[in-house]
Tab-separated table of C-alpha atoms and ligand atoms in Angstrom:
chain	number	residue	atom	x	y	z
A	29	MET	CA	79.589	93.862	109.345
A	30	SER	CA	81.312	94.791	112.357
A	31	LEU	CA	83.887	92.775	114.096
A	32	THR	CA	84.949	93.141	117.876
A	33	PHE	CA	86.923	91.356	120.492
A	34	CYS	CA	85.252	91.160	123.835
A	35	ASN	CA	85.138	89.989	127.377
A	36	VAL	CA	82.370	87.506	127.787
A	37	HIS	CA	80.976	87.145	131.513
A	38	PHE	CA	78.345	84.438	133.085
A	39	THR	CA	75.724	85.652	135.655
A	40	GLN	CA	73.010	83.482	137.445
A	41	GLN	CA	69.877	85.452	136.373
A	42	PRO	CA	67.325	83.073	135.060
A	43	LYS	CA	65.879	85.619	132.437
A	44	ARG	CA	67.024	85.439	128.762
A	45	VAL	CA	68.919	89.003	128.673
A	46	VAL	CA	72.427	89.847	127.239
A	47	TYR	CA	73.971	92.918	129.040
A	48	VAL	CA	76.266	95.058	126.683
A	49	SER	CA	78.856	97.564	127.653
A	50	GLY	CA	78.539	100.931	126.325
A	51	SER	CA	81.667	100.902	123.773
A	52	LEU	CA	80.458	97.244	122.741
A	53	MET	CA	76.924	98.390	122.254
A	54	LYS	CA	78.402	101.020	119.649
A	55	ASN	CA	80.672	98.944	118.152
A	56	LEU	CA	78.003	96.341	117.446
A	57	ASN	CA	75.676	99.079	116.030
A	58	LEU	CA	73.172	98.192	118.782
A	59	SER	CA	72.055	101.184	120.284
A	60	GLY	CA	68.516	101.733	120.607
A	61	LYS	CA	67.987	97.916	119.980
A	62	LYS	CA	65.716	96.112	122.140
A	63	SER	CA	66.659	92.601	121.284
A	64	VAL	CA	69.010	90.401	119.045
A	65	HIS	CA	69.592	86.968	117.826
A	66	LEU	CA	72.811	85.816	119.588
A	67	ARG	CA	74.614	82.869	117.501
A	68	LEU	CA	77.129	80.771	118.521
A	69	GLY	CA	78.221	78.035	115.470
A	70	GLN	CA	74.873	76.827	113.484
A	71	ASP	CA	72.565	77.900	116.672
A	72	ARG	CA	70.713	80.862	117.071
A	73	ILE	CA	68.242	82.202	119.777
A	74	PRO	CA	66.528	85.406	120.684
A	75	ALA	CA	67.747	87.338	123.611
A	76	LEU	CA	66.708	91.094	125.309
A	77	VAL	CA	69.567	93.621	125.231
A	78	LYS	CA	70.094	95.813	128.093
A	79	PRO	CA	73.146	98.347	128.257
A	80	ILE	CA	74.738	98.398	131.031
A	81	TYR	CA	77.975	101.177	131.948
A	82	LYS	CA	81.450	99.820	132.385
A	83	PRO	CA	84.138	100.637	130.504
A	84	GLY	CA	85.672	98.544	128.030
A	85	ASN	CA	83.892	95.511	125.689
A	86	HIS	CA	82.137	93.489	127.883
A	87	LEU	CA	79.474	91.087	127.157
A	88	TYR	CA	77.217	89.364	130.510
A	89	LEU	CA	74.946	86.299	129.582
A	90	THR	CA	72.522	84.973	131.720
A	91	ALA	CA	71.882	81.465	132.859
A	92	GLY	CA	68.795	82.090	131.034
A	93	ILE	CA	70.801	82.599	128.036
A	94	HIS	CA	73.139	79.571	128.659
A	95	LYS	CA	70.015	77.282	128.835
A	96	GLY	CA	69.227	78.007	124.961
A	97	ILE	CA	72.778	78.305	123.657
A	98	LYS	CA	75.763	76.440	125.414
A	99	ILE	CA	78.435	79.271	125.489
A	100	PRO	CA	81.408	76.892	126.130
A	101	LYS	CA	83.365	79.311	128.661
A	102	SER	CA	83.555	82.841	129.761
A	103	GLY	CA	86.802	85.119	128.864
A	104	PRO	CA	87.827	86.658	125.784
A	105	VAL	CA	86.158	85.944	121.979
A	106	TYR	CA	85.361	87.681	118.985
A	107	LEU	CA	81.779	89.421	117.894
A	108	ARG	CA	80.419	89.827	114.814
A	109	ASN	CA	77.554	91.674	113.784
A	110	ILE	CA	76.704	90.094	110.529
A	111	GLN	CA	73.102	91.924	110.120
A	112	ASP	CA	70.965	93.780	111.718
A	113	GLY	CA	70.161	92.277	115.028
A	114	GLU	CA	72.479	89.099	114.989
A	115	VAL	CA	75.257	88.613	117.155
A	116	HIS	CA	77.790	85.791	116.181
A	117	ILE	CA	79.853	84.792	119.093
A	118	GLY	CA	83.052	82.843	118.646
A	119	PRO	CA	84.294	81.335	116.248
A	120	LEU	CA	83.535	77.932	116.916
A	121	ILE	CA	86.113	75.937	115.594
A	122	GLY	CA	86.202	72.280	115.180
A	123	VAL	CA	89.777	70.058	114.664
A	124	LEU	CA	88.419	66.872	113.014
A	125	SER	CA	90.974	63.993	113.956
A	126	ASP	CA	90.718	60.285	115.085
A	127	GLY	CA	92.986	57.884	116.824
A	128	PRO	CA	92.979	54.368	117.305
A	129	THR	CA	92.008	53.958	120.827
A	130	SER	CA	88.959	55.426	122.770
A	131	SER	CA	91.008	56.172	125.613
A	132	ALA	CA	90.009	59.615	127.052
A	133	ASN	CA	93.593	61.022	127.416
A	134	ASN	CA	94.600	59.944	124.357
A	135	PRO	CA	91.711	60.203	121.887
A	136	PHE	CA	93.666	61.184	118.648
A	137	GLY	CA	96.756	59.199	119.169
A	138	SER	CA	99.878	60.386	118.192
A	139	ARG	CA	98.053	63.561	117.009
A	140	THR	CA	97.216	64.444	120.548
A	141	GLY	CA	100.127	66.623	121.098
A	142	PHE	CA	99.855	68.644	118.269
A	143	ILE	CA	95.935	68.850	118.971
A	144	LYS	CA	96.383	69.687	122.475
A	145	GLN	CA	98.823	72.710	121.261
A	146	LEU	CA	95.982	74.125	118.866
A	147	LEU	CA	93.263	73.889	121.462
A	148	LYS	CA	95.647	75.549	123.799
A	149	GLN	CA	96.435	78.640	121.669
A	150	GLY	CA	93.397	78.828	120.105
A	151	SER	CA	91.232	79.065	123.093
A	152	LYS	CA	93.046	82.329	123.690
A	153	GLN	CA	90.493	84.016	121.045
A	154	SER	CA	87.794	81.424	119.970
A	155	TYR	CA	86.186	78.560	121.304
A	156	ILE	CA	88.214	75.462	119.719
A	157	PHE	CA	87.289	71.799	120.527
A	158	ALA	CA	88.677	68.644	118.319
A	159	PHE	CA	86.277	65.978	117.581
A	160	THR	CA	85.929	62.396	116.103
A	161	PRO	CA	83.231	61.559	113.244
A	162	ARG	CA	81.560	59.660	116.100
A	163	ASP	CA	81.090	62.580	118.236
A	164	VAL	CA	78.548	64.494	115.770
A	165	ASN	CA	74.902	63.774	116.277
A	166	TRP	CA	73.358	65.066	113.082
A	167	GLU	CA	69.750	64.946	113.937
A	168	GLN	CA	70.304	67.012	116.868
A	169	GLU	CA	73.194	68.879	115.037
A	170	LYS	CA	75.054	68.995	117.868
A	171	VAL	CA	78.713	67.989	118.261
A	172	ASN	CA	80.181	66.169	121.615
A	173	GLY	CA	83.801	68.169	121.656
A	174	TYR	CA	87.045	67.848	123.350
A	175	PHE	CA	87.689	71.005	125.065
A	176	LEU	CA	91.009	71.561	127.058
A	177	ASN	CA	90.568	72.862	130.328
A	178	GLU	CA	92.864	75.195	132.428
A	179	ALA	CA	94.878	72.298	133.472
A	180	GLY	CA	95.537	71.187	129.688
A	181	ARG	CA	93.231	68.111	130.088
A	182	PHE	CA	90.497	67.286	127.919
A	183	HIS	CA	86.964	67.636	129.060
A	184	ARG	CA	83.812	66.935	126.995
A	185	LYS	CA	81.213	69.788	126.088
A	186	LYS	CA	77.937	69.513	123.755
A	187	VAL	CA	77.822	72.401	121.243
A	188	PRO	CA	76.576	73.165	118.137
A	189	LEU	CA	77.786	72.751	114.783
A	190	PRO	CA	81.202	74.740	114.570
A	191	ASP	CA	81.694	77.754	112.161
A	192	VAL	CA	84.409	75.883	110.600
A	193	VAL	CA	86.112	72.695	110.766
A	194	TYR	CA	90.195	71.864	110.088
A	195	ASN	CA	90.410	68.555	109.071
A	196	ARG	CA	92.977	66.333	110.426
A	197	LEU	CA	91.840	62.525	110.006
A	198	PRO	CA	94.658	60.468	110.037
A	199	SER	CA	93.880	57.654	107.846
A	200	ARG	CA	93.901	57.800	104.095
A	201	ARG	CA	91.797	54.697	103.804
A	202	ALA	CA	88.914	55.674	106.357
A	203	GLU	CA	88.651	59.122	104.358
A	204	THR	CA	87.618	57.012	101.061
A	205	THR	CA	84.526	55.421	103.124
A	206	SER	CA	80.897	56.241	102.315
A	207	SER	CA	80.863	57.814	105.988
A	208	ILE	CA	83.209	59.958	105.716
A	209	ASN	CA	82.437	60.994	102.586
A	210	GLN	CA	78.821	61.804	103.936
A	211	LEU	CA	80.147	63.636	106.866
A	212	ARG	CA	82.091	65.989	104.362
A	213	GLU	CA	78.920	66.721	102.372
A	214	ARG	CA	77.013	67.535	105.248
A	215	PHE	CA	79.371	69.982	106.412
A	216	SER	CA	79.498	71.360	102.925
A	217	ARG	CA	75.512	71.409	102.549
A	218	ARG	CA	75.399	73.203	105.560
A	219	LYS	CA	78.146	75.840	104.448
A	220	ILE	CA	80.414	75.100	107.052
A	221	PRO	CA	83.955	75.647	105.396
A	222	PHE	CA	85.616	72.409	105.659
A	223	PHE	CA	89.303	72.514	105.095
A	224	ASN	CA	91.216	70.431	103.822
A	225	TRP	CA	89.362	68.287	102.159
A	226	SER	CA	91.439	65.021	101.925
A	227	PHE	CA	94.619	63.377	101.320
A	228	PHE	CA	95.983	64.442	97.992
A	229	ASN	CA	96.901	61.671	95.264
A	230	LYS	CA	100.081	62.168	93.814
A	231	SER	CA	98.748	61.522	90.279
A	232	ASP	CA	95.841	64.041	90.996
A	233	ILE	CA	98.124	66.645	91.655
A	234	TYR	CA	100.595	65.757	89.005
A	235	ARG	CA	97.932	66.062	86.128
A	236	LEU	CA	96.583	69.241	87.536
A	237	LEU	CA	99.997	71.002	87.478
A	238	GLU	CA	100.922	69.485	84.049
A	239	LYS	CA	98.219	71.319	82.215
A	240	ASP	CA	99.053	74.611	83.911
A	241	THR	CA	101.748	76.164	81.767
A	242	GLY	CA	102.545	78.646	84.643
A	243	VAL	CA	103.957	75.659	86.736
A	244	SER	CA	104.390	72.451	84.859
A	245	ARG	CA	108.159	73.059	84.414
A	246	PHE	CA	108.245	72.305	88.025
A	247	VAL	CA	106.884	68.956	88.008
A	248	PRO	CA	109.281	66.321	86.778
A	249	GLU	CA	107.878	64.184	83.788
A	250	SER	CA	105.446	61.690	85.107
A	251	ILE	CA	103.936	58.868	83.733
A	252	MET	CA	100.774	57.585	85.687
A	253	SER	CA	99.989	53.701	85.258
A	254	PRO	CA	102.861	53.486	82.980
A	255	THR	CA	102.906	50.297	80.912
A	256	PRO	CA	106.497	48.722	80.696
A	257	GLU	CA	107.270	50.055	77.155
A	258	GLU	CA	106.975	53.560	78.566
A	259	ILE	CA	108.606	53.073	81.671
A	260	LYS	CA	111.497	51.949	79.401
A	261	ASP	CA	111.140	55.022	77.244
A	262	LEU	CA	111.190	57.327	80.400
A	263	LEU	CA	114.273	55.511	81.588
A	264	ASP	CA	116.168	55.408	77.926
A	265	ARG	CA	115.995	59.568	77.889
A	266	HIS	CA	116.362	60.536	81.676
A	267	SER	CA	118.348	57.320	82.527
A	268	LEU	CA	117.229	57.884	85.954
A	269	ILE	CA	113.576	57.713	87.352
A	270	TYR	CA	111.621	57.108	90.488
A	271	TYR	CA	108.625	54.777	90.341
A	272	LYS	CA	106.256	55.480	93.341
A	273	PRO	CA	102.760	54.614	94.509
A	274	ASN	CA	100.198	57.155	93.599
A	275	SER	CA	98.996	56.893	97.660
A	276	GLY	CA	102.485	56.348	99.242
A	277	SER	CA	103.700	57.959	102.092
A	278	LEU	CA	107.171	57.821	104.139
A	279	GLY	CA	108.892	56.204	100.846
A	280	ASN	CA	107.100	52.952	100.971
A	281	GLY	CA	106.963	51.110	98.241
A	282	ILE	CA	109.077	53.439	96.233
A	283	TYR	CA	112.130	52.541	93.535
A	284	ARG	CA	114.701	54.594	92.222
A	285	ILE	CA	115.700	52.944	89.013
A	286	SER	CA	118.557	53.745	86.923
A	287	HIS	CA	120.560	52.475	83.763
A	288	ILE	CA	123.842	52.558	83.536
A	289	ALA	CA	125.299	51.440	79.706
A	290	LYS	CA	127.274	48.250	79.611
A	291	SER	CA	126.516	47.587	83.523
A	292	GLY	CA	122.868	47.117	83.622
A	293	TYR	CA	119.642	48.361	85.171
A	294	TYR	CA	119.621	48.916	89.207
A	295	ALA	CA	116.587	49.633	91.433
A	296	ARG	CA	117.219	50.675	94.914
A	297	TYR	CA	114.191	50.484	97.422
A	298	ARG	CA	113.634	49.950	101.257
A	299	ASN	CA	112.998	46.444	102.063
A	300	LYS	CA	111.800	45.333	105.981
A	301	GLY	CA	113.847	48.237	107.164
A	302	LYS	CA	116.802	48.392	105.279
A	303	ASN	CA	118.160	49.617	102.416
A	304	ALA	CA	118.205	46.955	99.288
A	305	LEU	CA	120.077	47.201	95.691
A	306	LEU	CA	119.552	44.754	92.726
A	307	ARG	CA	121.064	44.815	89.609
A	308	PHE	CA	119.326	43.275	86.185
A	309	ASN	CA	120.957	42.386	83.151
A	310	SER	CA	117.783	43.422	81.068
A	311	PHE	CA	115.050	45.696	81.521
A	312	GLY	CA	112.673	42.652	81.047
A	313	SER	CA	113.756	40.885	84.228
A	314	LEU	CA	113.808	44.271	86.252
A	315	ILE	CA	109.823	44.776	85.366
A	316	ARG	CA	109.169	41.110	86.435
A	317	THR	CA	110.702	41.334	89.489
A	318	LEU	CA	108.776	44.576	90.315
A	319	GLN	CA	105.636	42.389	89.159
A	320	ALA	CA	106.619	39.603	91.349
A	321	ARG	CA	106.793	41.957	94.244
A	322	HIS	CA	103.626	44.019	93.716
A	323	GLY	CA	101.163	42.355	91.072
A	324	ARG	CA	98.219	44.461	90.308
A	325	SER	CA	98.908	47.348	92.359
A	326	LEU	CA	101.467	48.486	90.010
A	327	ARG	CA	98.548	50.079	88.090
A	328	ASN	CA	98.427	52.555	90.961
A	329	TYR	CA	101.932	53.487	90.341
A	330	VAL	CA	103.224	56.535	88.703
A	331	ALA	CA	106.765	56.488	86.975
A	332	GLN	CA	108.757	60.014	87.163
A	333	GLN	CA	111.782	61.375	85.591
A	334	GLY	CA	114.428	61.520	88.675
A	335	ILE	CA	116.351	64.597	89.292
A	336	ARG	CA	119.849	64.555	90.733
A	337	LEU	CA	119.381	66.410	93.917
A	338	ILE	CA	122.001	68.437	95.804
A	339	GLU	CA	124.150	66.681	97.844
A	340	ILE	CA	125.997	67.126	101.585
A	341	ASP	CA	128.710	65.014	102.242
A	342	GLY	CA	127.126	62.448	99.461
A	343	CYS	CA	123.865	62.297	100.442
A	344	PRO	CA	121.361	63.505	98.735
A	345	ILE	CA	119.153	66.483	100.181
A	346	ASP	CA	115.464	67.720	99.410
A	347	PHE	CA	112.897	70.290	101.318
A	348	ARG	CA	109.704	70.046	103.012
A	349	PHE	CA	108.105	73.626	102.267
A	350	HIS	CA	105.365	73.925	104.682
A	351	MET	CA	102.858	76.254	103.747
A	352	HIS	CA	99.574	77.862	104.812
A	353	LYS	CA	96.929	80.220	104.056
A	354	ASN	CA	96.894	83.112	106.127
A	355	GLY	CA	94.051	85.708	107.820
A	356	ARG	CA	94.276	87.496	104.734
A	357	ASN	CA	93.909	84.251	102.445
A	358	ASN	CA	96.831	84.394	101.225
A	359	TRP	CA	99.874	81.273	100.880
A	360	VAL	CA	102.869	81.877	103.046
A	361	VAL	CA	105.857	79.456	103.480
A	362	VAL	CA	106.150	79.328	107.085
A	363	GLY	CA	108.705	76.847	107.992
A	364	ILE	CA	111.182	75.020	105.771
A	365	GLY	CA	113.203	71.829	106.834
A	366	ALA	CA	116.247	70.590	104.876
A	367	LYS	CA	116.156	66.586	104.661
A	368	LYS	CA	119.238	64.964	104.352
A	369	ALA	CA	119.112	61.282	103.178
A	370	GLY	CA	120.319	58.532	104.818
A	371	LYS	CA	123.567	56.634	103.207
A	372	GLY	CA	122.182	54.399	100.328
A	373	SER	CA	118.394	55.491	101.140
A	374	VAL	CA	116.150	56.146	98.205
A	375	THR	CA	114.239	58.704	100.225
A	376	THR	CA	115.178	61.724	102.450
A	377	HIS	CA	112.598	60.573	104.956
A	378	LEU	CA	114.111	60.726	108.865
A	379	LYS	CA	112.760	57.183	109.414
A	380	ASN	CA	114.825	56.153	107.077
A	381	GLY	CA	117.971	57.345	108.694
A	382	GLY	CA	117.693	60.900	107.256
A	383	SER	CA	118.492	63.931	109.229
A	384	LEU	CA	117.238	67.444	109.451
A	385	LEU	CA	119.113	70.485	108.462
A	386	THR	CA	118.025	74.287	108.193
A	387	PRO	CA	117.684	75.467	104.457
A	388	GLU	CA	120.256	77.934	105.212
A	389	GLN	CA	122.732	75.257	106.265
A	390	ALA	CA	122.161	72.974	103.501
A	391	LEU	CA	121.917	75.727	100.615
A	392	GLY	CA	124.746	77.414	102.192
A	393	ARG	CA	126.560	74.252	101.801
A	394	ALA	CA	125.493	73.239	98.476
A	395	PHE	CA	125.829	76.824	96.745
A	396	GLY	CA	128.091	79.018	98.901
A	397	ALA	CA	126.992	82.261	98.829
A	398	ARG	CA	124.240	81.901	96.198
A	399	GLY	CA	122.530	79.841	98.417
A	400	ASP	CA	120.187	82.812	99.836
A	401	ASP	CA	118.904	83.384	96.139
A	402	VAL	CA	117.932	80.039	95.488
A	403	LEU	CA	116.020	79.952	99.071
A	404	ARG	CA	114.136	83.036	97.787
A	405	ARG	CA	113.639	81.584	94.449
A	406	ALA	CA	112.220	78.278	96.043
A	407	LYS	CA	110.233	80.163	98.031
A	408	SER	CA	108.642	81.873	95.416
A	409	VAL	CA	107.854	78.862	93.554
A	410	ALA	CA	106.286	77.038	96.400
A	411	ILE	CA	103.736	79.795	96.605
A	412	THR	CA	103.335	80.151	92.767
A	413	LEU	CA	102.714	75.929	93.312
A	414	ALA	CA	100.438	76.338	96.156
A	415	GLU	CA	98.287	78.715	94.337
A	416	ALA	CA	97.948	77.022	91.006
A	417	ILE	CA	96.978	73.691	93.012
A	418	GLU	CA	94.337	75.487	95.247
A	419	TYR	CA	92.983	77.140	91.322
A	420	HIS	CA	92.691	73.815	90.402
A	421	HIS	CA	91.171	72.175	93.107
A	422	GLN	CA	87.373	72.210	94.044
A	423	HIS	CA	87.583	72.133	97.418
A	424	LEU	CA	89.158	74.828	100.317
A	425	ILE	CA	93.019	74.089	101.150
A	426	GLY	CA	94.499	75.970	103.846
A	427	GLU	CA	97.507	73.983	104.295
A	428	ILE	CA	100.222	72.125	101.767
A	429	GLY	CA	103.538	70.335	103.001
A	430	PHE	CA	105.392	70.004	99.638
A	431	ASP	CA	108.405	67.894	98.708
A	432	ILE	CA	110.697	70.041	97.098
A	433	GLY	CA	114.464	69.128	95.199
A	434	ILE	CA	116.847	71.554	94.043
A	435	ASP	CA	119.334	70.247	91.273
A	436	LYS	CA	122.668	71.129	90.478
A	437	ASP	CA	121.592	73.621	88.176
A	438	GLU	CA	119.549	75.228	90.757
A	439	LYS	CA	116.682	74.073	89.300
A	440	ILE	CA	113.697	73.639	91.508
A	441	TRP	CA	111.067	70.628	91.616
A	442	MET	CA	107.816	69.351	93.398
A	443	PHE	CA	108.175	65.755	93.853
A	444	GLU	CA	104.800	65.855	96.077
A	445	ALA	CA	102.415	67.646	97.775
A	446	ASN	CA	100.697	66.721	101.436
A	447	ALA	CA	97.537	67.712	102.369
A	448	LYS	CA	98.084	66.666	105.925
A	449	PRO	CA	101.674	67.447	106.360
A	450	GLY	CA	103.625	65.857	108.990
A	451	ARG	CA	105.163	67.935	111.788
A	452	SER	CA	108.604	66.253	112.224
A	453	ILE	CA	110.604	69.507	110.988
A	454	PHE	CA	109.429	71.621	113.795
A	455	GLN	CA	111.187	69.302	116.285
A	456	HIS	CA	114.564	71.013	114.817
A	457	PRO	CA	115.476	73.332	117.735
A	458	ASN	CA	115.855	76.151	115.080
A	459	LEU	CA	112.624	75.307	113.847
A	460	ARG	CA	110.399	75.309	116.639
A	461	ALA	CA	109.541	78.726	116.214
A	462	GLU	CA	108.099	78.077	112.712
A	463	GLY	CA	106.255	75.404	114.439
A	464	LYS	CA	104.278	77.666	116.590
A	465	ALA	CA	103.861	80.316	113.715
A	466	SER	CA	102.510	77.121	111.751
A	467	VAL	CA	99.572	76.548	114.754
A	468	GLU	CA	98.982	80.473	114.551
A	469	HIS	CA	98.447	80.418	110.757
A	470	ILE	CA	96.150	77.445	111.125
A	471	LEU	CA	93.803	79.799	113.402
A	472	GLU	CA	94.144	82.805	111.760
A	473	HIS	CA	92.874	81.006	108.625
A	474	CYS	CA	89.952	79.653	110.600
A	475	LEU	CA	89.103	83.034	111.781
A	476	TYR	CA	89.229	84.145	108.096
A	477	LEU	CA	87.381	81.215	106.894
A	478	SER	CA	84.546	81.694	109.832
A	479	ARG	CA	84.458	85.534	108.806
A	480	PHE	CA	85.522	86.451	111.971
A	481	ARG	CA	88.604	88.316	110.293
A	482	ARG	CA	87.696	91.461	107.877
A	483	ARG	CA	87.548	90.795	104.404
A	484	GLU	CA	89.336	93.247	101.995
A	485	GLY	CA	87.392	94.217	98.918
B	30	ADP	N1	111.342	62.180	90.784
B	30	ADP	C1	112.052	62.558	91.855
B	30	ADP	N2	113.461	62.649	91.718
B	30	ADP	C2	114.292	62.209	92.853
B	30	ADP	N3	114.005	62.478	93.941
B	30	ADP	C3	112.591	61.871	94.249
B	30	ADP	C4	111.698	61.928	93.152
B	30	ADP	N4	110.750	61.661	93.760
B	30	ADP	C5	110.757	61.280	94.879
B	30	ADP	N5	112.092	61.632	95.283
B	30	ADP	C6	112.893	61.462	96.568
B	30	ADP	O1	111.821	60.327	97.299
B	30	ADP	C7	111.184	61.105	98.355
B	30	ADP	C8	109.842	60.679	98.489
B	30	ADP	O2	109.020	60.704	97.368
B	30	ADP	P1	107.732	61.402	97.778
B	30	ADP	O3	107.100	62.043	96.246
B	30	ADP	O4	107.426	62.271	98.166
B	30	ADP	O5	106.837	60.002	98.271
B	30	ADP	P2	106.191	59.647	99.866
B	30	ADP	O6	104.437	59.587	99.759
B	30	ADP	O7	106.584	58.178	99.911
B	30	ADP	O8	106.780	60.295	100.611
B	30	ADP	C9	111.571	62.441	97.829
B	30	ADP	O9	111.282	63.309	99.153
B	30	ADP	C10	112.445	62.627	97.220
B	30	ADP	O10	113.782	62.579	98.392
B	31	MG	MG1	106.808	62.715	100.532
C-alpha cells in the first residue's frame, strides 16, 4: 500500500478523467496506467488517468468525476493506493451524534461546540462530517452529513457511507433501542470501523477486570445486584462502601454508606441538588429506607468497597484520566484533571460543588515530593487498565475516561470507565492544550482505523 498527501483541485471538463502530477503518479504506482478506480468512503467509480506536468502532489478531478462521486471539497487530503489501480481518497470520517432539536444551527445540542472543533481540525487533512441516525439512507447507502464551511457554519452534503465512524451518541437509553442496534450492525456488516460501540455499564467493566489477574487489584471489591446480607458483609469488612447504579452518571443515585461502631449507620447522598446525610440505628432500617426510595431499581445497583481518598482542605479528591488510542493504535493518557469534592458531597463531580485542579497541584499537596512518582505510576496503571478493557471487549474502543482514586497509601483504584467521557476537565485554563491534543488523537485514530495511517508489521 502507498499513502500520499496531496492537493485536490476541481475542473469543469465533462469527461471522467483524473489528472495526476508527476510525483503523485510515482507515489501511487500509477506510471503507465490508463485507468483507475477512484474510491470515496464506500463508493467507487472507474476513471481515466492522465499525467500532467506540475511539481508537487496534485490531483485534478473533472466535473465528470464529480457527477459519479461527490468529493466534498478541494484542498489537502490523503490518497491511498490499496491494490493495483484503486485510489482511495479521504478518509471520509463520520461523527455520529444526536441532539434534542432539529435546529439547523444547533443540531447536536450541547455537543455542537465539540463537534465543530473536531470538524474544524479534521478538515485540514480529511473529509469529516457529523450526522444523526436519521441522516443515513440505507437503501441508497448515502449520508446527508453536516460539514463545516469556511465561516464555521454547518452545511449539508450527501456523501457515501464513511470509512470510519466516531460514535458520540448522547443517550444511554437511545443506544439500547433496536434501531440504534441495527444502525451499528449495519456499519459493522459493511466492515466500517465504528468506535466506541456504546456506553459502558459499571458491572460489565468490573466483571471484566475482576477476572484479569493483572489488573483486578486496581478495582475495589464489587458485588453486582447484592442482597442485603451481602451488603452488610461488605460493610462489616470495609466499614465504608459505595452503593451505586450500574448505568448511572454524574453521581446520581449514589450512596456512601459507613458504619461507625456504637454510633450507627450513615448514608450520604445527593437529594434535589443538596447533600443529605441520614443516620440509622440498625442496618435493617437503612436497607428499608433505600428500598423505599428505589424499589426494584436496586437490582441494577453495585455495592463497592469504599476507598478513603487523599484529601485537600478536608475534601476528598479523585482524578479523571482521559485516554485515547493514537495513530499507531496505542493507548495514551492525553489529559488528567484532579477533582476536589464539594464540602459534604458524596462524589467529586463539578456540578455537585467540586472544583478542578491540575494533577501536579493536587498530588503535590497530598504527597509533596513523592507526587511526581505517584502520577507516573497512576498513568501506567491507567494504560494497563485501558489495554485490559480493550482486550476483553468485543468491539472497537478508542477513547476512555477513567475515574481514578488514590488512597493515603498511594494505592491506585479505578471507580469507573466512561466510553463517552465528558470534556469539562479541558475547560481548566491549564488543560486547554490537552483538550486540543484530545481532538488530535481522535482524528489520528480515525486515520489509523480507516487505514490512512501506515501500520507496522
Ligand atoms: N468505591 C469508591 N470509593 C470511594 N469513592 C468512590 C467509589 N466509587 C465512587 N466513588 C466516588 O464517586 C464518584 C462517582 O462515582 P462513579 O462510579 O464514577 O459514578 P458516576 O457514574 O455517577 O460518575 C467517583 O468519581 C468517586 O469520587
Ligand atoms: Mg464517574
